[in-house]
Coordinates of C-alpha atoms in Angstrom, one line a residue:
Chain A
M24 CA -85.1 37.8 130.6
T25 CA -87.5 36.9 134.2
T26 CA -84.9 32.5 134.7
D27 CA -84.0 32.3 138.3
R28 CA -80.0 32.3 137.9
T29 CA -79.6 32.5 140.8
T30 CA -80.4 28.2 140.9
T31 CA -80.0 27.4 138.0
P32 CA -77.9 28.2 134.8
A33 CA -79.9 30.3 132.7
T34 CA -80.9 28.8 129.6
G35 CA -83.1 30.8 126.9
P36 CA -86.3 30.1 124.5
D37 CA -84.6 27.4 122.3
E38 CA -82.8 26.1 125.8
T39 CA -79.8 27.4 124.9
R40 CA -78.3 27.1 127.9
F41 CA -75.4 30.2 129.1
A42 CA -72.3 29.7 130.3
L43 CA -72.0 32.9 131.2
S44 CA -75.1 35.7 131.7
C45 CA -74.8 39.8 132.4
D46 CA -77.9 41.7 133.8
G47 CA -78.7 45.3 133.6
I48 CA -74.6 45.9 134.8
T49 CA -73.5 49.9 134.5
K50 CA -70.6 51.3 135.9
A51 CA -69.2 55.0 135.6
F52 CA -65.9 56.7 135.6
Q53 CA -66.3 60.6 137.8
G54 CA -69.6 60.5 136.4
V55 CA -68.8 58.9 133.2
R56 CA -70.5 56.1 132.2
A57 CA -68.9 53.5 130.6
V58 CA -70.9 50.8 130.5
N59 CA -75.0 51.8 130.7
G60 CA -76.8 48.1 131.6
A61 CA -75.3 45.7 129.6
T62 CA -76.6 42.8 129.2
F63 CA -76.7 40.0 127.4
D64 CA -76.4 35.9 127.7
V65 CA -72.5 34.3 126.8
P66 CA -74.2 30.5 124.8
E67 CA -72.2 27.8 126.3
G68 CA -69.5 25.4 125.0
L69 CA -69.2 28.2 122.0
V70 CA -66.6 31.3 120.9
T71 CA -68.5 34.2 121.1
A72 CA -67.2 37.7 120.1
L73 CA -67.6 41.3 122.0
I74 CA -67.7 43.6 119.2
G75 CA -68.4 47.2 119.3
P76 CA -66.2 51.4 118.5
N77 CA -63.3 51.7 120.5
G78 CA -65.0 53.5 124.0
A79 CA -68.4 51.2 123.3
G80 CA -67.2 49.5 127.3
K81 CA -65.8 46.1 126.2
T82 CA -63.2 45.7 128.0
T83 CA -64.7 47.6 130.9
V84 CA -67.0 44.7 130.9
V85 CA -64.4 42.1 130.6
N86 CA -63.6 43.6 133.7
I87 CA -66.0 43.9 135.7
L88 CA -66.7 40.3 134.9
S89 CA -63.3 38.8 136.0
G90 CA -63.7 40.1 138.5
S91 CA -60.9 43.0 138.4
M92 CA -63.4 45.0 138.5
T93 CA -66.7 45.9 140.7
C94 CA -69.6 47.6 138.8
D95 CA -72.4 50.3 140.5
S96 CA -75.2 48.2 139.8
G97 CA -76.1 45.2 137.2
T98 CA -75.8 41.4 138.5
E99 CA -73.6 38.7 136.4
H100 CA -73.7 35.4 136.5
I101 CA -72.3 32.6 135.7
G102 CA -74.0 28.8 135.7
G103 CA -76.2 30.0 137.4
T104 CA -74.8 31.2 140.9
D105 CA -74.8 35.1 141.1
V106 CA -71.1 35.9 141.0
T107 CA -71.5 40.0 141.1
N108 CA -68.9 42.0 142.2
W109 CA -67.7 38.7 143.7
P110 CA -63.1 39.3 143.8
S111 CA -61.6 38.1 141.4
Y112 CA -60.0 35.1 143.1
R113 CA -63.3 33.7 143.7
I114 CA -64.9 33.8 139.9
A115 CA -60.8 32.5 138.9
R116 CA -62.6 29.7 141.1
L117 CA -65.9 29.2 139.7
G118 CA -63.9 28.9 136.2
L119 CA -63.8 31.8 134.0
M120 CA -60.4 32.7 133.5
R121 CA -59.2 36.1 131.7
T122 CA -56.3 37.6 129.6
F123 CA -56.0 41.3 128.6
Q124 CA -55.4 43.0 126.3
L125 CA -51.8 43.9 127.0
S126 CA -50.4 40.2 127.8
R127 CA -49.2 40.3 131.2
E128 CA -47.1 38.3 132.7
L129 CA -45.8 37.2 136.2
G130 CA -42.9 38.2 134.8
G131 CA -40.3 37.0 137.8
L132 CA -41.8 33.7 137.9
T133 CA -40.7 31.2 135.2
V134 CA -43.1 30.3 132.3
L135 CA -43.1 27.3 134.2
E136 CA -44.1 28.3 137.5
N137 CA -46.6 30.9 135.8
L138 CA -49.1 27.3 135.0
L139 CA -48.3 26.5 138.4
V140 CA -49.6 28.9 140.5
A141 CA -52.7 28.6 137.9
A142 CA -54.0 25.2 139.7
P143 CA -56.9 24.7 140.7
D144 CA -57.4 24.0 143.9
Q145 CA -54.1 23.2 145.5
A146 CA -54.0 21.5 148.9
G147 CA -50.1 22.6 149.0
E148 CA -52.5 26.0 149.6
S149 CA -52.9 24.9 153.3
M150 CA -50.0 24.5 155.9
V151 CA -52.1 22.0 157.2
N152 CA -51.4 19.7 154.1
V153 CA -47.9 21.1 154.0
F154 CA -47.6 19.8 157.2
F155 CA -49.5 17.1 157.8
R156 CA -50.2 15.3 154.2
P157 CA -46.9 16.3 153.0
S158 CA -47.0 13.7 149.9
A159 CA -50.2 14.3 149.4
V160 CA -48.9 17.3 148.6
R161 CA -45.4 16.6 147.2
R162 CA -48.3 14.1 144.5
Q163 CA -51.0 16.6 143.4
E164 CA -47.4 19.4 142.6
R165 CA -46.7 16.3 141.0
E166 CA -49.6 16.2 138.3
N167 CA -49.9 20.1 138.0
V168 CA -45.9 19.9 137.1
A169 CA -47.0 16.9 133.7
R170 CA -50.0 18.7 133.2
A171 CA -48.5 22.5 132.4
L172 CA -45.6 20.9 130.8
D173 CA -48.1 19.8 128.5
I174 CA -49.6 21.8 128.4
L175 CA -46.5 24.0 127.5
E176 CA -46.0 21.0 124.7
T177 CA -49.9 22.2 122.7
Y178 CA -48.7 25.8 122.9
G179 CA -45.3 25.5 122.2
L180 CA -43.6 26.9 125.1
F181 CA -42.0 23.7 125.9
H182 CA -38.4 24.6 125.4
L183 CA -38.8 28.1 127.7
R184 CA -40.1 26.8 130.1
D185 CA -36.8 27.7 132.3
N186 CA -37.5 31.3 131.1
R187 CA -37.5 34.5 133.2
A188 CA -41.3 35.1 131.6
S189 CA -40.6 38.4 131.8
D190 CA -37.6 37.6 129.0
L191 CA -40.9 36.0 126.5
S192 CA -41.4 37.9 123.0
G193 CA -45.0 39.5 122.6
G194 CA -46.8 36.5 120.8
Q195 CA -45.0 34.0 123.4
K196 CA -45.7 36.2 126.8
K197 CA -49.8 36.6 124.3
L198 CA -49.7 32.2 124.2
L199 CA -48.0 32.5 128.3
E200 CA -51.4 33.8 129.0
I201 CA -53.5 31.7 127.3
S202 CA -51.8 29.1 128.8
R203 CA -52.1 30.0 132.7
A204 CA -55.7 30.4 131.6
V205 CA -55.7 27.1 130.4
M206 CA -53.8 25.2 133.4
A207 CA -56.9 27.2 135.1
S208 CA -58.8 23.9 133.6
P209 CA -61.9 26.6 132.7
K210 CA -65.5 26.5 131.9
V211 CA -65.2 29.6 131.1
L212 CA -62.6 31.8 129.4
L213 CA -62.6 36.2 128.2
L214 CA -59.6 36.7 125.8
D215 CA -59.0 40.6 125.3
E216 CA -58.3 40.5 121.7
P217 CA -56.7 38.0 121.6
M218 CA -54.7 38.5 118.2
A219 CA -53.9 41.8 118.9
G220 CA -50.4 43.1 117.8
V221 CA -49.2 39.6 116.5
N222 CA -48.4 38.2 112.9
P223 CA -51.1 37.2 110.7
A224 CA -48.9 33.3 111.6
L225 CA -49.8 33.2 115.0
I226 CA -53.6 35.3 114.9
E227 CA -54.1 31.5 112.5
R228 CA -52.1 29.2 115.4
I229 CA -54.4 31.1 117.7
G230 CA -57.7 31.4 116.0
G231 CA -56.7 27.0 115.9
Y232 CA -55.9 27.2 120.1
I233 CA -59.5 28.6 120.7
L234 CA -61.0 26.1 118.7
D235 CA -59.3 23.3 120.3
L236 CA -60.4 24.6 123.4
K237 CA -64.7 25.1 122.4
A238 CA -64.1 21.1 121.0
A239 CA -62.6 20.8 124.8
G240 CA -66.5 22.8 126.1
V241 CA -64.7 25.5 127.0
T242 CA -67.2 28.8 126.8
V243 CA -65.3 31.0 125.0
L244 CA -66.1 35.3 125.1
M245 CA -63.3 37.5 123.0
I246 CA -63.7 41.4 122.3
E247 CA -61.7 40.9 118.7
H248 CA -62.3 43.6 115.8
N249 CA -60.4 41.6 112.8
L250 CA -63.7 40.7 111.4
S251 CA -62.4 38.3 108.7
V252 CA -61.1 35.7 112.3
V253 CA -64.8 36.3 114.0
E254 CA -66.7 34.6 110.7
R255 CA -64.1 31.8 110.7
I256 CA -64.1 31.3 115.1
C257 CA -67.1 32.8 116.1
D258 CA -70.6 31.3 117.2
H259 CA -71.9 34.3 118.5
V260 CA -71.7 38.1 118.7
I261 CA -72.3 40.8 121.1
V262 CA -72.4 44.4 119.3
L263 CA -71.9 46.9 122.5
A264 CA -72.4 50.6 121.8
E265 CA -72.0 53.5 124.7
G266 CA -71.7 51.2 126.5
Q267 CA -75.2 48.8 126.4
T268 CA -76.0 45.7 124.0
L269 CA -76.9 46.9 120.6
A270 CA -77.2 43.5 119.5
T271 CA -76.6 40.5 119.6
G272 CA -77.0 37.2 117.0
K273 CA -74.8 35.8 113.9
L274 CA -72.0 38.0 112.0
S275 CA -74.5 36.9 109.0
D276 CA -77.3 38.5 110.1
L277 CA -75.6 41.0 112.0
R278 CA -74.2 42.8 108.8
E279 CA -78.1 43.2 108.2
N280 CA -78.8 45.3 110.6
E281 CA -78.5 49.0 110.1
E282 CA -77.6 50.1 113.5
V283 CA -75.2 47.7 113.9
V284 CA -74.5 48.8 110.7
Q285 CA -74.0 52.4 111.3
A286 CA -72.4 51.9 114.5
Y287 CA -69.3 49.4 114.6
L288 CA -69.8 47.6 110.7
G289 CA -69.8 50.1 108.1
E290 CA -66.7 51.6 109.7
V291 CA -64.5 48.6 110.0
I292 CA -65.6 47.5 106.8
D293 CA -64.9 50.6 105.2
A294 CA -61.1 50.7 107.3
S295 CA -60.6 46.8 105.8
T296 CA -61.5 47.9 102.2
H297 CA -59.9 51.0 101.6
G298 CA -57.2 50.0 103.6
Chain B
M16 CA -4.9 37.7 164.0
Q17 CA -6.9 36.5 166.6
L18 CA -9.2 39.2 166.1
F19 CA -9.9 39.0 163.0
W20 CA -11.3 35.7 163.5
L21 CA -13.2 36.7 166.9
S22 CA -14.8 39.4 164.9
V23 CA -15.1 37.5 162.6
G24 CA -17.3 34.9 164.9
F25 CA -18.7 38.1 165.7
G26 CA -19.9 39.5 162.1
L27 CA -21.2 35.6 161.1
V28 CA -23.9 36.0 164.5
T29 CA -24.8 39.4 163.3
A30 CA -25.3 38.6 160.5
S31 CA -26.9 35.9 161.4
V32 CA -29.9 38.5 163.5
L33 CA -29.9 39.9 160.2
A34 CA -30.4 37.6 158.5
I35 CA -33.7 36.3 159.9
S36 CA -34.3 40.2 160.5
A37 CA -33.9 41.2 156.6
V38 CA -35.3 38.3 155.7
G39 CA -39.0 39.1 157.4
L40 CA -39.3 42.9 156.5
S41 CA -38.1 42.1 152.7
L42 CA -40.9 39.6 152.6
Q43 CA -43.6 41.2 154.1
F44 CA -42.4 44.9 151.3
G45 CA -42.5 42.6 148.8
I46 CA -46.2 41.8 149.4
T47 CA -46.8 44.9 150.7
N48 CA -45.0 47.3 149.0
Y49 CA -44.3 49.8 151.3
I50 CA -42.1 49.4 154.2
N51 CA -42.7 48.9 158.1
F52 CA -41.4 51.3 160.1
A53 CA -42.6 49.7 162.9
Y54 CA -41.0 46.5 162.4
G55 CA -38.1 47.2 165.2
D56 CA -40.8 47.5 167.6
F57 CA -41.9 44.2 166.6
M58 CA -38.7 42.9 167.2
A59 CA -38.4 44.4 170.4
L60 CA -41.5 43.2 171.3
G61 CA -41.2 39.2 170.8
A62 CA -37.7 39.5 173.1
F63 CA -40.3 41.2 175.9
V64 CA -42.7 38.2 175.1
T65 CA -39.7 36.2 175.0
Y66 CA -38.2 38.0 178.4
V67 CA -41.6 37.2 180.0
L68 CA -41.8 33.9 179.0
N69 CA -38.5 33.2 180.9
N70 CA -37.6 35.3 183.5
E71 CA -40.1 37.7 184.5
V72 CA -43.6 34.9 184.7
L73 CA -43.1 31.3 184.0
H74 CA -39.3 31.0 183.4
W75 CA -39.7 28.6 180.8
N76 CA -36.2 27.8 178.7
I77 CA -35.0 29.6 176.5
W78 CA -35.6 28.3 172.8
V79 CA -39.4 27.0 174.3
A80 CA -39.5 31.2 174.9
L81 CA -38.7 32.2 172.2
V82 CA -40.7 29.6 170.3
A83 CA -44.0 30.9 171.9
G84 CA -43.2 35.2 172.5
S85 CA -41.3 34.7 167.8
L86 CA -45.2 33.5 167.7
A87 CA -47.0 36.1 170.0
I88 CA -45.8 38.0 167.4
G89 CA -46.7 36.8 163.9
V90 CA -50.6 36.6 165.4
L91 CA -49.9 40.5 167.0
A92 CA -48.9 42.0 163.3
V93 CA -51.8 40.3 161.5
I94 CA -54.6 41.6 164.7
L95 CA -51.6 44.9 163.8
N96 CA -52.0 44.8 160.4
R97 CA -55.6 44.0 160.2
L98 CA -57.0 46.7 162.4
I99 CA -54.7 49.1 161.6
L100 CA -52.7 49.3 158.4
S101 CA -54.8 47.1 155.7
P102 CA -57.7 49.7 156.5
F103 CA -55.0 52.5 155.2
A104 CA -53.3 51.0 152.9
R105 CA -57.7 49.8 151.1
R106 CA -57.9 54.0 151.8
F107 CA -55.3 55.3 149.8
S108 CA -53.0 54.1 146.8
K109 CA -50.6 55.9 148.3
S110 CA -47.8 54.0 150.0
F111 CA -46.7 57.0 151.4
Y112 CA -49.6 57.2 154.3
V113 CA -48.7 53.6 155.2
L114 CA -45.6 54.6 155.2
I115 CA -47.1 57.2 157.6
V116 CA -48.8 55.0 160.0
T117 CA -46.2 52.4 160.6
F118 CA -44.5 55.2 161.3
G119 CA -47.0 56.5 163.9
L120 CA -47.5 52.6 165.1
S121 CA -44.0 52.6 165.7
L122 CA -44.1 55.6 168.5
V123 CA -46.8 54.0 169.9
L124 CA -46.4 50.4 170.5
L125 CA -42.5 52.0 172.1
N126 CA -44.0 54.2 174.6
I127 CA -46.2 50.6 175.5
E128 CA -43.0 48.4 176.0
Y129 CA -41.6 51.8 177.7
S130 CA -45.2 51.8 180.3
I131 CA -44.3 48.0 181.2
W132 CA -40.9 47.6 181.5
G133 CA -38.9 51.5 181.1
A134 CA -36.3 51.8 180.5
D135 CA -33.8 49.5 182.6
V136 CA -31.2 46.9 180.4
R137 CA -33.2 43.2 181.3
F138 CA -31.3 39.6 180.6
F139 CA -32.5 36.6 179.8
Q140 CA -32.2 33.8 182.1
M141 CA -29.7 31.1 180.9
P142 CA -26.5 29.4 181.8
I143 CA -24.0 31.1 181.7
D144 CA -21.8 30.4 178.7
R145 CA -18.9 29.4 177.4
A146 CA -16.5 30.1 174.0
L147 CA -16.1 27.7 171.6
H148 CA -13.6 27.1 170.0
I149 CA -14.0 26.0 166.2
G150 CA -11.3 26.3 164.0
P151 CA -10.5 29.5 163.9
L152 CA -13.0 31.0 164.9
L153 CA -14.0 31.7 169.2
L154 CA -18.1 31.2 170.1
T155 CA -20.7 30.3 172.6
K156 CA -23.2 28.1 171.8
Y157 CA -25.5 30.3 172.8
Q158 CA -24.2 31.6 169.0
L159 CA -23.8 29.0 167.6
V160 CA -27.3 27.9 168.0
V161 CA -28.5 31.4 166.5
M162 CA -27.1 30.9 163.9
A163 CA -27.6 27.3 163.6
I164 CA -31.6 28.9 163.7
A165 CA -30.1 31.4 160.5
I166 CA -29.3 28.8 158.6
V167 CA -32.1 26.9 159.4
L168 CA -35.2 29.4 158.2
M169 CA -32.6 30.8 155.2
L170 CA -33.0 27.4 153.9
G171 CA -36.5 27.1 154.9
V172 CA -37.7 30.2 153.7
H173 CA -36.6 29.4 150.1
A174 CA -38.4 25.6 149.9
M175 CA -40.7 27.8 150.9
L176 CA -40.6 31.2 148.1
K177 CA -38.9 28.4 145.6
T178 CA -41.3 24.7 145.9
T179 CA -45.0 25.2 147.3
R180 CA -48.0 26.2 146.6
L181 CA -48.0 28.7 149.3
G182 CA -44.1 30.2 148.1
K183 CA -45.1 30.4 144.6
S184 CA -48.5 32.8 144.9
M185 CA -46.1 34.9 147.3
R186 CA -44.0 35.1 144.5
A187 CA -46.8 36.1 141.7
M188 CA -48.1 38.3 144.4
S189 CA -45.5 40.3 144.5
D190 CA -44.9 40.2 140.9
N191 CA -48.2 40.9 140.2
T192 CA -50.9 41.5 142.6
T193 CA -54.3 42.2 140.3
L194 CA -52.9 38.9 137.8
A195 CA -52.3 37.3 140.5
M196 CA -55.7 38.0 141.7
T197 CA -57.2 36.9 138.1
S198 CA -55.1 33.1 138.5
G199 CA -58.0 32.2 141.1
I200 CA -55.0 33.7 144.0
D201 CA -56.6 34.9 146.9
T202 CA -54.5 37.3 147.8
K203 CA -55.9 37.8 151.5
R204 CA -55.2 34.9 152.6
I205 CA -51.8 35.6 151.7
T206 CA -51.1 39.1 152.8
T207 CA -52.8 37.6 155.8
I208 CA -49.9 34.7 156.3
T209 CA -47.2 37.3 155.3
W210 CA -48.2 39.2 158.1
F211 CA -47.7 36.5 160.4
L212 CA -44.9 34.9 159.0
S213 CA -42.7 38.4 158.9
G214 CA -44.5 38.9 162.4
T215 CA -43.0 35.3 163.9
L216 CA -39.1 36.7 162.1
A217 CA -39.0 39.8 164.0
G218 CA -40.0 38.9 167.8
L219 CA -37.6 36.0 166.4
A220 CA -34.7 38.2 165.4
G221 CA -35.5 40.1 168.7
A222 CA -35.7 37.7 171.2
V223 CA -32.1 36.4 169.6
L224 CA -30.7 40.1 169.0
G225 CA -31.2 39.6 173.4
I226 CA -29.2 36.8 173.4
T227 CA -26.2 37.4 171.4
E228 CA -26.0 40.8 173.0
G229 CA -26.2 40.1 176.4
N230 CA -29.2 42.1 176.9
L231 CA -32.1 43.9 175.9
T232 CA -33.7 47.5 176.3
P233 CA -37.2 48.4 174.8
A234 CA -34.9 50.4 172.0
S235 CA -32.8 47.4 171.4
G236 CA -34.7 46.8 167.9
E237 CA -35.3 50.5 166.6
L238 CA -31.6 51.2 167.5
F239 CA -30.4 47.3 164.4
L240 CA -33.5 48.8 162.1
F241 CA -31.2 51.1 161.0
V242 CA -28.3 48.4 160.1
I243 CA -31.6 46.4 158.4
F244 CA -32.7 48.5 156.2
A245 CA -28.7 48.7 155.2
A246 CA -28.3 45.2 154.0
V247 CA -31.9 44.9 152.6
I248 CA -31.4 47.9 150.7
V249 CA -27.6 46.8 149.4
G250 CA -29.2 43.7 149.0
G251 CA -31.7 44.5 147.2
V252 CA -35.9 46.7 147.7
G253 CA -37.7 43.8 148.2
S254 CA -35.5 40.3 146.9
I255 CA -35.6 37.4 149.6
Y256 CA -32.3 36.3 148.7
G257 CA -30.6 39.8 148.2
A258 CA -32.1 40.4 151.7
M259 CA -29.8 37.7 153.1
A260 CA -26.8 38.3 150.9
G261 CA -27.1 42.5 152.5
A262 CA -26.8 40.8 156.4
V263 CA -24.3 38.8 155.3
L264 CA -22.6 41.8 153.8
I265 CA -23.2 43.7 156.5
G266 CA -23.2 42.1 159.1
L267 CA -19.2 40.4 158.5
A268 CA -18.2 44.4 157.6
T269 CA -19.4 46.2 161.1
E270 CA -18.3 43.6 163.0
I271 CA -14.6 43.4 161.3
S272 CA -14.9 47.4 160.8
A273 CA -15.6 47.1 164.5
A274 CA -12.4 45.1 165.5
F275 CA -10.1 47.7 163.6
I276 CA -10.7 50.5 163.0
N277 CA -13.5 51.7 166.5
P278 CA -16.7 50.0 167.8
A279 CA -18.6 53.2 167.1
Y280 CA -18.7 53.8 163.5
K281 CA -20.4 50.4 163.3
L282 CA -22.9 51.8 162.6
D283 CA -20.9 54.1 160.1
T284 CA -20.1 51.6 158.7
A285 CA -22.6 50.1 157.1
F286 CA -24.1 53.0 156.1
V287 CA -21.1 53.4 153.8
I288 CA -21.5 50.2 152.3
L289 CA -24.6 51.2 152.1
I290 CA -23.7 54.1 149.9
L291 CA -21.6 53.0 148.2
T292 CA -23.6 49.7 146.5
L293 CA -25.8 52.8 145.6
L294 CA -23.4 54.7 143.2
V295 CA -22.7 51.4 141.4
R296 CA -25.9 49.3 141.8
P297 CA -28.8 51.6 142.4
A298 CA -31.6 49.2 142.8
G299 CA -29.4 46.9 145.3
L300 CA -27.2 43.8 144.3
F301 CA -29.9 41.6 143.8
A302 CA -32.5 44.0 142.5
R303 CA -35.8 42.6 141.3
P304 CA -37.1 43.8 138.1
G305 CA -40.8 46.2 139.1
K306 CA -39.8 46.8 142.8
A307 CA -37.9 50.0 143.9

């Protein structure tokens, strides 16, 4: 791909716009290459699944894309801006938010406060504003609280708004993570196994929330092992194996791809048929 | 009974100084996760900068000098963190190494203070103050102002932590730095602000310690540091509200014991309370999950 990504968002041959692109990303841990030249584009406004066998480097890629980890080589672009090895707070402020495989929460803060810290462009961050524009800071804070309460209502956490986040159940923590990401008004959302360890009813609910986000124009990239979920909610699939991009496309097409079946899908389909 | 109320008055004054210093130490620990052994020297430097402005060179009013001296230590704390502590913290994941560096920094700062001001006892330039009867308590105007400063600051710190974006960011970072960063919080900036606040509170605590004790020496901060540690640990390391509560408890206990047992055992009293607290609640009275 030769598109100049530093100035304009990358586009594909059919004029598909890409919200997020990475090119030749590598990352080694003590000599072992966890990511070995991963290259892919995430179409704007769609839900894309990142699938692959265990150890394929999926979480490492998400860590690199979100700035939680730096890459050894390669580049990353968000909407045309080169964000390679930017710190995670700058990437978050540019509109890319993430959740974690094992839910993380700010346990000492209340559920409501967990959302408030993620609100973007806050006037109260500047000491100058705190002292010299207190009314503007207070007004924005009131707006943020109202918006956070709205989001908590949507995600069924409103009644827990004053509870400490550490007191939530596993499923509630998953919802809190997504709510916190939504609070930041993201353009791109990276979800690391959002369905892992949650009950079937909650899987349905989370799937519905992801489709709602897509309808609102948010680009979603999610690591997911559950192929029925991928089939139902993902428009596009990226297959990663041994730290490289093995294939991209629709799941139905990838099922016909022998390499993909051998590396991953065969294993998953076998497991689901025999399980 | 009169002796008791007199010692309660002293206890409240000591608690005020302790609260200011313990909150400063706790704020910084909560964010960086290592104890700053040079904190006592930041206090002494704050007292001496105030002394220079008040008595030695400019003859400013004590309260104006105190504000300027405190802010100067806030700036110094930011510079020392940027140049010395932060590079070590980045290089070594174990906080033990940085703790040793702060210990070395403490020795360097102490000796700089000795080389500039010597070991002589110094005094602020303040009018002689008459004691006032407030209920059963007997307090000077300066002591009352120090108590008022402590109360206002504690309320201010509480309001900042609970209601402002900055405070929430500090609490988020203290809770989980990685998650705070991925939520869009500029942790480097928050660390800098925290060092400024911690340094300012250290400088202020040093200066008000000099005011309430009536004198200052380069070692006064280091000696007081042990009492601050006792207050912070009794309250629960990393907990700001714990530090406030620990300060009141240790401040009152040390002064009341000094009146009824022996002033020489003040420090011992603080450590007896510390040991008893740790036996009953090993993490301190107000420990937060995830912190020490």
